PDB file of C-alpha atoms and ligand atoms in Angstrom:
ATOM      1  CA  MET A  27      66.231  54.743 143.735  1.00 96.00           C
ATOM      2  CA  GLN A  28      62.688  54.448 142.386  1.00 97.00           C
ATOM      3  CA  LEU A  29      60.517  57.509 142.983  1.00 97.00           C
ATOM      4  CA  GLN A  30      58.005  55.467 145.005  1.00 97.00           C
ATOM      5  CA  ASP A  31      60.855  54.334 147.285  1.00 97.00           C
ATOM      6  CA  VAL A  32      62.187  57.864 147.679  1.00 97.00           C
ATOM      7  CA  LEU A  33      58.725  59.015 148.758  1.00 97.00           C
ATOM      8  CA  PHE A  34      58.391  56.034 151.099  1.00 96.00           C
ATOM      9  CA  SER A  35      61.757  56.809 152.724  1.00 96.00           C
ATOM     10  CA  GLN A  36      60.569  60.368 153.417  1.00 97.00           C
ATOM     11  CA  GLY A  37      57.404  59.268 155.209  1.00 97.00           C
ATOM     12  CA  PHE A  38      54.724  59.792 152.557  1.00 97.00           C
ATOM     13  CA  GLY A  39      53.005  56.514 153.415  1.00 95.00           C
ATOM     14  CA  THR A  40      53.250  52.885 152.367  1.00 94.00           C
ATOM     15  CA  ARG A  41      54.934  52.056 149.051  1.00 94.00           C
ATOM     16  CA  ARG A  42      51.479  51.537 147.599  1.00 95.00           C
ATOM     17  CA  VAL A  43      50.275  54.955 148.742  1.00 96.00           C
ATOM     18  CA  CYS A  44      53.482  56.518 147.374  1.00 97.00           C
ATOM     19  CA  ALA A  45      53.056  54.784 144.005  1.00 97.00           C
ATOM     20  CA  GLY A  46      49.475  56.095 143.939  1.00 97.00           C
ATOM     21  CA  LEU A  47      50.617  59.672 144.596  1.00 97.00           C
ATOM     22  CA  VAL A  48      52.929  59.472 141.572  1.00 98.00           C
ATOM     23  CA  GLN A  49      50.448  57.729 139.259  1.00 98.00           C
ATOM     24  CA  GLN A  50      47.775  60.311 140.033  1.00 97.00           C
ATOM     25  CA  GLY A  51      50.101  63.086 138.861  1.00 97.00           C
ATOM     26  CA  TRP A  52      50.702  64.674 142.251  1.00 97.00           C
ATOM     27  CA  VAL A  53      54.488  64.478 142.234  1.00 97.00           C
ATOM     28  CA  SER A  54      56.897  66.688 140.304  1.00 97.00           C
ATOM     29  CA  VAL A  55      60.628  66.721 140.800  1.00 96.00           C
ATOM     30  CA  SER A  56      63.417  69.227 140.531  1.00 91.00           C
ATOM     31  CA  SER A  57      67.009  69.084 141.645  1.00 76.00           C
ATOM     32  CA  SER A  58      68.627  71.402 144.170  1.00 73.00           C
ATOM     33  CA  VAL A  59      70.978  72.448 141.330  1.00 75.00           C
ATOM     34  CA  ASN A  60      68.071  73.535 139.125  1.00 76.00           C
ATOM     35  CA  PRO A  61      65.234  74.318 141.542  1.00 74.00           C
ATOM     36  CA  GLY A  62      63.185  76.220 138.956  1.00 78.00           C
ATOM     37  CA  GLU A  63      62.908  73.288 136.562  1.00 88.00           C
ATOM     38  CA  LEU A  64      59.966  71.136 137.619  1.00 92.00           C
ATOM     39  CA  THR A  65      59.228  67.862 135.839  1.00 93.00           C
ATOM     40  CA  LEU A  66      55.983  65.972 136.380  1.00 96.00           C
ATOM     41  CA  CYS A  67      56.643  62.269 136.866  1.00 96.00           C
ATOM     42  CA  THR A  68      53.800  59.748 136.647  1.00 97.00           C
ATOM     43  CA  ASP A  69      55.829  56.532 136.560  1.00 97.00           C
ATOM     44  CA  ALA A  70      56.466  55.490 140.187  1.00 97.00           C
ATOM     45  CA  THR A  71      59.351  53.223 139.145  1.00 97.00           C
ATOM     46  CA  THR A  72      61.409  56.021 137.529  1.00 96.00           C
ATOM     47  CA  GLU A  73      64.918  55.982 138.961  1.00 95.00           C
ATOM     48  CA  PHE A  74      66.373  59.095 140.633  1.00 95.00           C
ATOM     49  CA  GLU A  75      69.535  59.891 142.533  1.00 95.00           C
ATOM     50  CA  PRO A  76      67.893  60.922 145.830  1.00 96.00           C
ATOM     51  CA  GLU A  77      70.684  63.193 147.113  1.00 94.00           C
ATOM     52  CA  GLY A  78      69.810  66.763 146.104  1.00 92.00           C
ATOM     53  CA  LEU A  79      66.366  65.767 144.779  1.00 94.00           C
ATOM     54  CA  VAL A  80      63.453  68.079 145.589  1.00 95.00           C
ATOM     55  CA  MET A  81      60.023  66.540 145.182  1.00 96.00           C
ATOM     56  CA  HIS A  82      56.903  68.667 144.956  1.00 96.00           C
ATOM     57  CA  ILE A  83      53.956  66.780 146.356  1.00 97.00           C
ATOM     58  CA  GLN A  84      50.687  68.486 145.484  1.00 94.00           C
ATOM     59  CA  GLY A  85      52.784  71.596 144.918  1.00 91.00           C
ATOM     60  CA  VAL A  86      54.542  71.499 148.283  1.00 93.00           C
ATOM     61  CA  PRO A  87      58.333  71.202 147.986  1.00 94.00           C
ATOM     62  CA  TRP A  88      60.013  68.421 149.944  1.00 96.00           C
ATOM     63  CA  PRO A  89      63.800  68.192 149.734  1.00 95.00           C
ATOM     64  CA  TYR A  90      65.138  64.649 150.144  1.00 97.00           C
ATOM     65  CA  HIS A  91      66.949  64.039 153.427  1.00 97.00           C
ATOM     66  CA  GLU A  92      68.477  60.656 154.119  1.00 96.00           C
ATOM     67  CA  LYS A  93      68.132  61.386 157.832  1.00 96.00           C
ATOM     68  CA  ALA A  94      65.932  64.063 159.343  1.00 97.00           C
ATOM     69  CA  TYR A  95      67.463  66.685 161.639  1.00 97.00           C
ATOM     70  CA  VAL A  96      65.004  69.424 162.476  1.00 98.00           C
ATOM     71  CA  LEU A  97      64.703  72.350 164.812  1.00 98.00           C
ATOM     72  CA  LEU A  98      61.451  73.402 166.482  1.00 98.00           C
ATOM     73  CA  ASN A  99      60.807  76.559 168.451  1.00 98.00           C
ATOM     74  CA  LYS A 100      58.655  74.962 171.126  1.00 98.00           C
ATOM     75  CA  PRO A 101      55.756  77.123 172.249  1.00 98.00           C
ATOM     76  CA  ALA A 102      54.424  77.089 175.808  1.00 98.00           C
ATOM     77  CA  GLY A 103      51.521  74.759 176.510  1.00 98.00           C
ATOM     78  CA  THR A 104      52.769  71.799 174.484  1.00 98.00           C
ATOM     79  CA  GLU A 105      54.035  68.395 175.626  1.00 98.00           C
ATOM     80  CA  CYS A 106      57.094  66.629 174.233  1.00 97.00           C
ATOM     81  CA  SER A 107      55.257  63.308 174.286  1.00 95.00           C
ATOM     82  CA  GLN A 108      53.666  61.354 171.433  1.00 92.00           C
ATOM     83  CA  LYS A 109      50.816  60.601 173.813  1.00 93.00           C
ATOM     84  CA  PRO A 110      50.265  63.836 175.719  1.00 92.00           C
ATOM     85  CA  SER A 111      48.162  63.839 178.863  1.00 93.00           C
ATOM     86  CA  THR A 112      46.936  67.440 179.050  1.00 96.00           C
ATOM     87  CA  TYR A 113      48.382  69.728 176.361  1.00 97.00           C
ATOM     88  CA  PRO A 114      48.768  69.224 172.607  1.00 98.00           C
ATOM     89  CA  SER A 115      51.822  67.251 171.538  1.00 98.00           C
ATOM     90  CA  ILE A 116      54.724  69.067 169.866  1.00 98.00           C
ATOM     91  CA  TYR A 117      54.513  66.376 167.176  1.00 98.00           C
ATOM     92  CA  THR A 118      51.290  67.950 165.898  1.00 97.00           C
ATOM     93  CA  LEU A 119      53.411  70.988 164.918  1.00 98.00           C
ATOM     94  CA  LEU A 120      55.339  68.870 162.400  1.00 98.00           C
ATOM     95  CA  PRO A 121      54.197  67.763 158.949  1.00 97.00           C
ATOM     96  CA  THR A 122      52.883  64.178 158.757  1.00 96.00           C
ATOM     97  CA  PRO A 123      55.839  62.791 156.715  1.00 97.00           C
ATOM     98  CA  LEU A 124      58.278  63.715 159.500  1.00 97.00           C
ATOM     99  CA  ARG A 125      56.074  61.793 161.921  1.00 96.00           C
ATOM    100  CA  GLN A 126      55.776  58.688 159.790  1.00 94.00           C
ATOM    101  CA  ARG A 127      59.269  58.330 158.309  1.00 95.00           C
ATOM    102  CA  PRO A 128      60.174  54.643 158.391  1.00 92.00           C
ATOM    103  CA  THR A 129      62.971  53.852 160.857  1.00 86.00           C
ATOM    104  CA  LYS A 130      64.757  50.669 161.860  1.00 82.00           C
ATOM    105  CA  SER A 131      63.472  51.022 165.424  1.00 78.00           C
ATOM    106  CA  ALA A 132      59.939  50.158 166.479  1.00 76.00           C
ATOM    107  CA  ILE A 133      59.096  53.851 166.732  1.00 78.00           C
ATOM    108  CA  GLN A 134      58.319  55.681 163.506  1.00 89.00           C
ATOM    109  CA  GLY A 135      59.330  59.180 162.599  1.00 95.00           C
ATOM    110  CA  VAL A 136      61.447  61.809 164.266  1.00 97.00           C
ATOM    111  CA  GLN A 137      61.917  61.838 168.039  1.00 96.00           C
ATOM    112  CA  ALA A 138      62.695  64.773 170.305  1.00 97.00           C
ATOM    113  CA  VAL A 139      66.264  65.070 171.568  1.00 96.00           C
ATOM    114  CA  GLY A 140      65.411  65.162 175.275  1.00 93.00           C
ATOM    115  CA  ARG A 141      62.278  66.778 176.597  1.00 95.00           C
ATOM    116  CA  LEU A 142      61.220  70.219 177.684  1.00 97.00           C
ATOM    117  CA  ASP A 143      58.424  70.769 180.195  1.00 97.00           C
ATOM    118  CA  GLN A 144      55.026  71.798 178.878  1.00 98.00           C
ATOM    119  CA  ASP A 145      55.570  75.421 179.983  1.00 98.00           C
ATOM    120  CA  THR A 146      59.192  75.663 178.743  1.00 98.00           C
ATOM    121  CA  THR A 147      59.723  77.401 175.415  1.00 98.00           C
ATOM    122  CA  GLY A 148      62.517  77.460 172.872  1.00 98.00           C
ATOM    123  CA  MET A 149      65.031  75.275 171.139  1.00 98.00           C
ATOM    124  CA  LEU A 150      64.124  71.649 170.580  1.00 98.00           C
ATOM    125  CA  LEU A 151      65.829  69.277 168.150  1.00 98.00           C
ATOM    126  CA  LEU A 152      64.164  66.261 166.583  1.00 98.00           C
ATOM    127  CA  SER A 153      65.670  63.507 164.496  1.00 97.00           C
ATOM    128  CA  ASP A 154      65.252  59.960 163.240  1.00 95.00           C
ATOM    129  CA  ASP A 155      68.976  59.299 163.754  1.00 94.00           C
ATOM    130  CA  GLY A 156      69.215  57.331 166.987  1.00 92.00           C
ATOM    131  CA  GLN A 157      72.950  57.875 167.353  1.00 92.00           C
ATOM    132  CA  PHE A 158      72.552  61.630 166.973  1.00 94.00           C
ATOM    133  CA  ILE A 159      69.789  61.673 169.601  1.00 93.00           C
ATOM    134  CA  HIS A 160      71.999  59.678 171.944  1.00 92.00           C
ATOM    135  CA  ARG A 161      75.071  61.855 171.372  1.00 91.00           C
ATOM    136  CA  MET A 162      73.136  65.085 171.850  1.00 92.00           C
ATOM    137  CA  SER A 163      71.347  63.976 175.004  1.00 88.00           C
ATOM    138  CA  SER A 164      74.065  61.954 176.747  1.00 84.00           C
ATOM    139  CA  PRO A 165      75.431  63.800 179.812  1.00 80.00           C
ATOM    140  CA  LYS A 166      78.833  62.226 179.009  1.00 82.00           C
ATOM    141  CA  LYS A 167      79.059  64.247 175.779  1.00 83.00           C
ATOM    142  CA  HIS A 168      78.756  67.545 177.679  1.00 84.00           C
ATOM    143  CA  VAL A 169      76.659  69.312 175.035  1.00 91.00           C
ATOM    144  CA  ALA A 170      75.900  72.677 176.622  1.00 94.00           C
ATOM    145  CA  LYS A 171      72.285  73.766 176.890  1.00 96.00           C
ATOM    146  CA  VAL A 172      71.643  77.393 177.688  1.00 97.00           C
ATOM    147  CA  TYR A 173      68.444  78.445 179.458  1.00 98.00           C
ATOM    148  CA  ARG A 174      67.050  81.882 180.117  1.00 98.00           C
ATOM    149  CA  VAL A 175      65.442  81.651 183.533  1.00 98.00           C
ATOM    150  CA  SER A 176      62.942  84.194 184.814  1.00 98.00           C
ATOM    151  CA  ALA A 177      62.989  83.828 188.585  1.00 98.00           C
ATOM    152  CA  LYS A 178      60.241  84.807 191.009  1.00 98.00           C
ATOM    153  CA  HIS A 179      62.653  86.504 193.426  1.00 98.00           C
ATOM    154  CA  ALA A 180      65.701  88.644 192.676  1.00 98.00           C
ATOM    155  CA  VAL A 181      68.724  86.393 192.240  1.00 97.00           C
ATOM    156  CA  ASP A 182      71.575  87.119 194.640  1.00 96.00           C
ATOM    157  CA  GLN A 183      75.267  86.266 194.477  1.00 96.00           C
ATOM    158  CA  SER A 184      75.002  83.451 197.002  1.00 97.00           C
ATOM    159  CA  GLN A 185      72.329  81.721 194.880  1.00 98.00           C
ATOM    160  CA  MET A 186      74.541  82.014 191.811  1.00 98.00           C
ATOM    161  CA  ASP A 187      77.544  80.671 193.733  1.00 97.00           C
ATOM    162  CA  ARG A 188      75.528  77.686 194.889  1.00 97.00           C
ATOM    163  CA  LEU A 189      74.240  76.952 191.374  1.00 98.00           C
ATOM    164  CA  LEU A 190      77.845  76.951 190.134  1.00 98.00           C
ATOM    165  CA  ALA A 191      79.227  74.972 193.080  1.00 97.00           C
ATOM    166  CA  GLY A 192      76.514  72.300 192.776  1.00 96.00           C
ATOM    167  CA  VAL A 193      73.246  71.515 194.512  1.00 96.00           C
ATOM    168  CA  VAL A 194      71.873  68.156 195.587  1.00 94.00           C
ATOM    169  CA  LEU A 195      68.507  67.218 194.106  1.00 93.00           C
ATOM    170  CA  ASP A 196      66.174  64.762 195.790  1.00 87.00           C
ATOM    171  CA  ASP A 197      66.777  61.785 193.458  1.00 81.00           C
ATOM    172  CA  ASP A 198      70.596  61.654 193.488  1.00 85.00           C
ATOM    173  CA  PRO A 199      73.182  62.318 196.216  1.00 89.00           C
ATOM    174  CA  ARG A 200      75.683  63.599 193.609  1.00 92.00           C
ATOM    175  CA  PRO A 201      75.449  67.378 193.239  1.00 94.00           C
ATOM    176  CA  VAL A 202      74.517  68.886 189.881  1.00 95.00           C
ATOM    177  CA  ARG A 203      76.000  72.198 188.896  1.00 96.00           C
ATOM    178  CA  ALA A 204      75.644  74.841 186.245  1.00 97.00           C
ATOM    179  CA  VAL A 205      78.740  75.270 184.083  1.00 96.00           C
ATOM    180  CA  ALA A 206      77.954  78.976 183.656  1.00 97.00           C
ATOM    181  CA  CYS A 207      75.567  81.396 185.315  1.00 97.00           C
ATOM    182  CA  ASN A 208      75.108  85.003 184.186  1.00 97.00           C
ATOM    183  CA  LEU A 209      72.750  87.544 185.639  1.00 97.00           C
ATOM    184  CA  LEU A 210      70.876  89.350 182.829  1.00 97.00           C
ATOM    185  CA  ASP A 211      68.775  91.492 185.173  1.00 97.00           C
ATOM    186  CA  ALA A 212      67.697  91.257 188.816  1.00 97.00           C
ATOM    187  CA  ASN A 213      65.280  88.374 188.161  1.00 97.00           C
ATOM    188  CA  THR A 214      66.720  86.863 184.986  1.00 98.00           C
ATOM    189  CA  LEU A 215      69.551  84.361 184.744  1.00 98.00           C
ATOM    190  CA  GLU A 216      71.278  82.677 181.865  1.00 98.00           C
ATOM    191  CA  LEU A 217      72.154  79.205 183.038  1.00 98.00           C
ATOM    192  CA  THR A 218      74.291  76.689 181.131  1.00 97.00           C
ATOM    193  CA  LEU A 219      73.953  72.986 181.909  1.00 96.00           C
ATOM    194  CA  THR A 220      75.546  69.925 180.383  1.00 93.00           C
ATOM    195  CA  ASP A 221      73.298  67.296 181.933  1.00 88.00           C
ATOM    196  CA  GLY A 222      69.562  66.982 181.518  1.00 85.00           C
ATOM    197  CA  LYS A 223      67.764  65.666 184.546  1.00 89.00           C
ATOM    198  CA  TYR A 224      64.009  65.795 184.927  1.00 91.00           C
ATOM    199  CA  HIS A 225      62.895  69.383 185.770  1.00 95.00           C
ATOM    200  CA  GLN A 226      66.567  70.135 186.384  1.00 96.00           C
ATOM    201  CA  VAL A 227      66.518  73.933 186.169  1.00 98.00           C
ATOM    202  CA  LYS A 228      63.337  74.235 188.219  1.00 98.00           C
ATOM    203  CA  ARG A 229      64.684  71.905 190.896  1.00 97.00           C
ATOM    204  CA  MET A 230      68.061  73.664 190.979  1.00 97.00           C
ATOM    205  CA  LEU A 231      66.404  77.053 191.452  1.00 98.00           C
ATOM    206  CA  ALA A 232      64.165  75.604 194.159  1.00 97.00           C
ATOM    207  CA  ALA A 233      67.236  74.126 195.894  1.00 96.00           C
ATOM    208  CA  VAL A 234      68.741  77.609 196.261  1.00 97.00           C
ATOM    209  CA  GLY A 235      65.487  79.087 197.577  1.00 97.00           C
ATOM    210  CA  ASN A 236      64.132  80.656 194.397  1.00 98.00           C
ATOM    211  CA  ARG A 237      61.474  79.658 191.856  1.00 98.00           C
ATOM    212  CA  VAL A 238      61.295  79.497 188.058  1.00 98.00           C
ATOM    213  CA  GLU A 239      58.518  81.650 186.609  1.00 98.00           C
ATOM    214  CA  HIS A 240      59.442  81.077 182.974  1.00 98.00           C
ATOM    215  CA  LEU A 241      62.049  78.955 181.247  1.00 98.00           C
ATOM    216  CA  HIS A 242      63.340  79.310 177.697  1.00 98.00           C
ATOM    217  CA  ARG A 243      66.091  77.279 176.010  1.00 98.00           C
ATOM    218  CA  SER A 244      68.072  79.607 173.789  1.00 98.00           C
ATOM    219  CA  ARG A 245      71.093  77.568 172.722  1.00 97.00           C
ATOM    220  CA  MET A 246      72.439  74.031 172.325  1.00 96.00           C
ATOM    221  CA  GLY A 247      76.136  73.433 171.714  1.00 94.00           C
ATOM    222  CA  GLY A 248      77.382  76.211 169.449  1.00 94.00           C
ATOM    223  CA  MET A 249      73.996  76.945 167.910  1.00 96.00           C
ATOM    224  CA  ALA A 250      71.530  79.583 169.098  1.00 97.00           C
ATOM    225  CA  LEU A 251      67.797  79.420 168.411  1.00 98.00           C
ATOM    226  CA  PRO A 252      67.429  81.592 165.289  1.00 97.00           C
ATOM    227  CA  GLU A 253      65.454  84.762 165.935  1.00 96.00           C
ATOM    228  CA  ASP A 254      63.489  84.369 162.702  1.00 97.00           C
ATOM    229  CA  LEU A 255      61.988  81.015 163.753  1.00 98.00           C
ATOM    230  CA  ALA A 256      58.675  81.928 165.379  1.00 98.00           C
ATOM    231  CA  PRO A 257      57.254  79.878 168.278  1.00 98.00           C
ATOM    232  CA  GLY A 258      55.517  76.788 166.911  1.00 98.00           C
ATOM    233  CA  ARG A 259      57.529  76.773 163.672  1.00 98.00           C
ATOM    234  CA  TRP A 260      60.063  74.155 162.560  1.00 98.00           C
ATOM    235  CA  ARG A 261      62.739  73.906 159.902  1.00 98.00           C
ATOM    236  CA  TRP A 262      65.456  71.579 158.636  1.00 97.00           C
ATOM    237  CA  LEU A 263      68.915  72.009 160.145  1.00 97.00           C
ATOM    238  CA  SER A 264      71.670  72.766 157.658  1.00 94.00           C
ATOM    239  CA  ARG A 265      74.918  70.795 157.576  1.00 93.00           C
ATOM    240  CA  SER A 266      76.828  73.750 159.061  1.00 94.00           C
ATOM    241  CA  GLU A 267      74.292  74.080 161.893  1.00 96.00           C
ATOM    242  CA  LEU A 268      74.700  70.377 162.657  1.00 95.00           C
ATOM    243  CA  GLU A 269      78.421  70.907 162.926  1.00 93.00           C
ATOM    244  CA  LEU A 270      77.861  73.818 165.314  1.00 92.00           C
ATOM    245  CA  LEU A 271      75.754  71.654 167.594  1.00 92.00           C
ATOM    246  CA  GLY A 272      78.696  69.601 168.746  1.00 76.00           C
ATOM    247  CA  PRO A 273      81.554  67.396 167.661  1.00 57.00           C
ATOM    248  CA  ASN A 274      80.381  64.563 165.384  1.00 63.00           C
ATOM    249  CA  SER A 275      76.811  65.640 165.973  1.00 64.00           C
ATOM    250  CA  ALA A 276      75.555  64.062 162.741  1.00 63.00           C
ATOM    251  CA  LYS A 277      76.957  61.537 160.296  1.00 51.00           C
TER     252      LYS A 277
HETATM  253  N1  URA B  25      64.847  72.129 183.214  1.00 91.61           N
HETATM  254  C1  URA B  25      63.563  72.203 183.618  1.00 91.61           C
HETATM  255  O1  URA B  25      63.287  72.334 184.800  1.00 91.61           O
HETATM  256  N2  URA B  25      62.605  72.148 182.665  1.00 91.61           N
HETATM  257  C2  URA B  25      62.868  72.045 181.334  1.00 91.61           C
HETATM  258  O2  URA B  25      61.946  72.021 180.523  1.00 91.61           O
HETATM  259  C3  URA B  25      64.214  71.967 180.944  1.00 91.61           C
HETATM  260  C4  URA B  25      65.184  72.014 181.893  1.00 91.61           C
END
């Protein structure tokens, strides 16, 4: 693939912009096999095998990814919308190329796998792979999502029993239930859900007579939010992490 096309596929702008980046001497390349060996490339039509290629654009390394699968530790006070109404969008926490990667759909760039409320913190996945987004967010696939819930009132056994047995929310007569519910301390629960309705945890807690004070998503499928990823920071998911997320989670 020509270097200008590799850059274009990664979201560095139009083909013309990408060719310009190369011609102006802003792009060096190395391979993941030999990361220390940087070669400046000023011919935008030079052919490269993209898999394993690491480009350095104005000195910043960018490993080629055919599809983007990233993890963000969502901070409080951010909205999972491209067009936020009140708080800054989580998309502003990502580098521009991730937001302008060309995709086959009308929407450019990576999209969040489901949404978290503005005040919810923790594990959020983003991708430009529509099938992955669908598989991870479909209630039929039963991907477990684990939430740490700080409740306003002490949680009692009858509330936990009702969360596990199922509660009816106002928009659907079918009860929704937690697949697991563990008490961490008097006011803190760890709740595992496999569906993802709007404000689901908050509405479930309200249905049993309690109230969510703070909500944090700590795990999806078999993968926990890494402790070394600070709030507001993102990183690429590794192949093994993608496998942990669920069966056939990525191509
Ligand atoms: N349930 C909620 O109520 N809010 C979230 O952000 C996620 C799950």
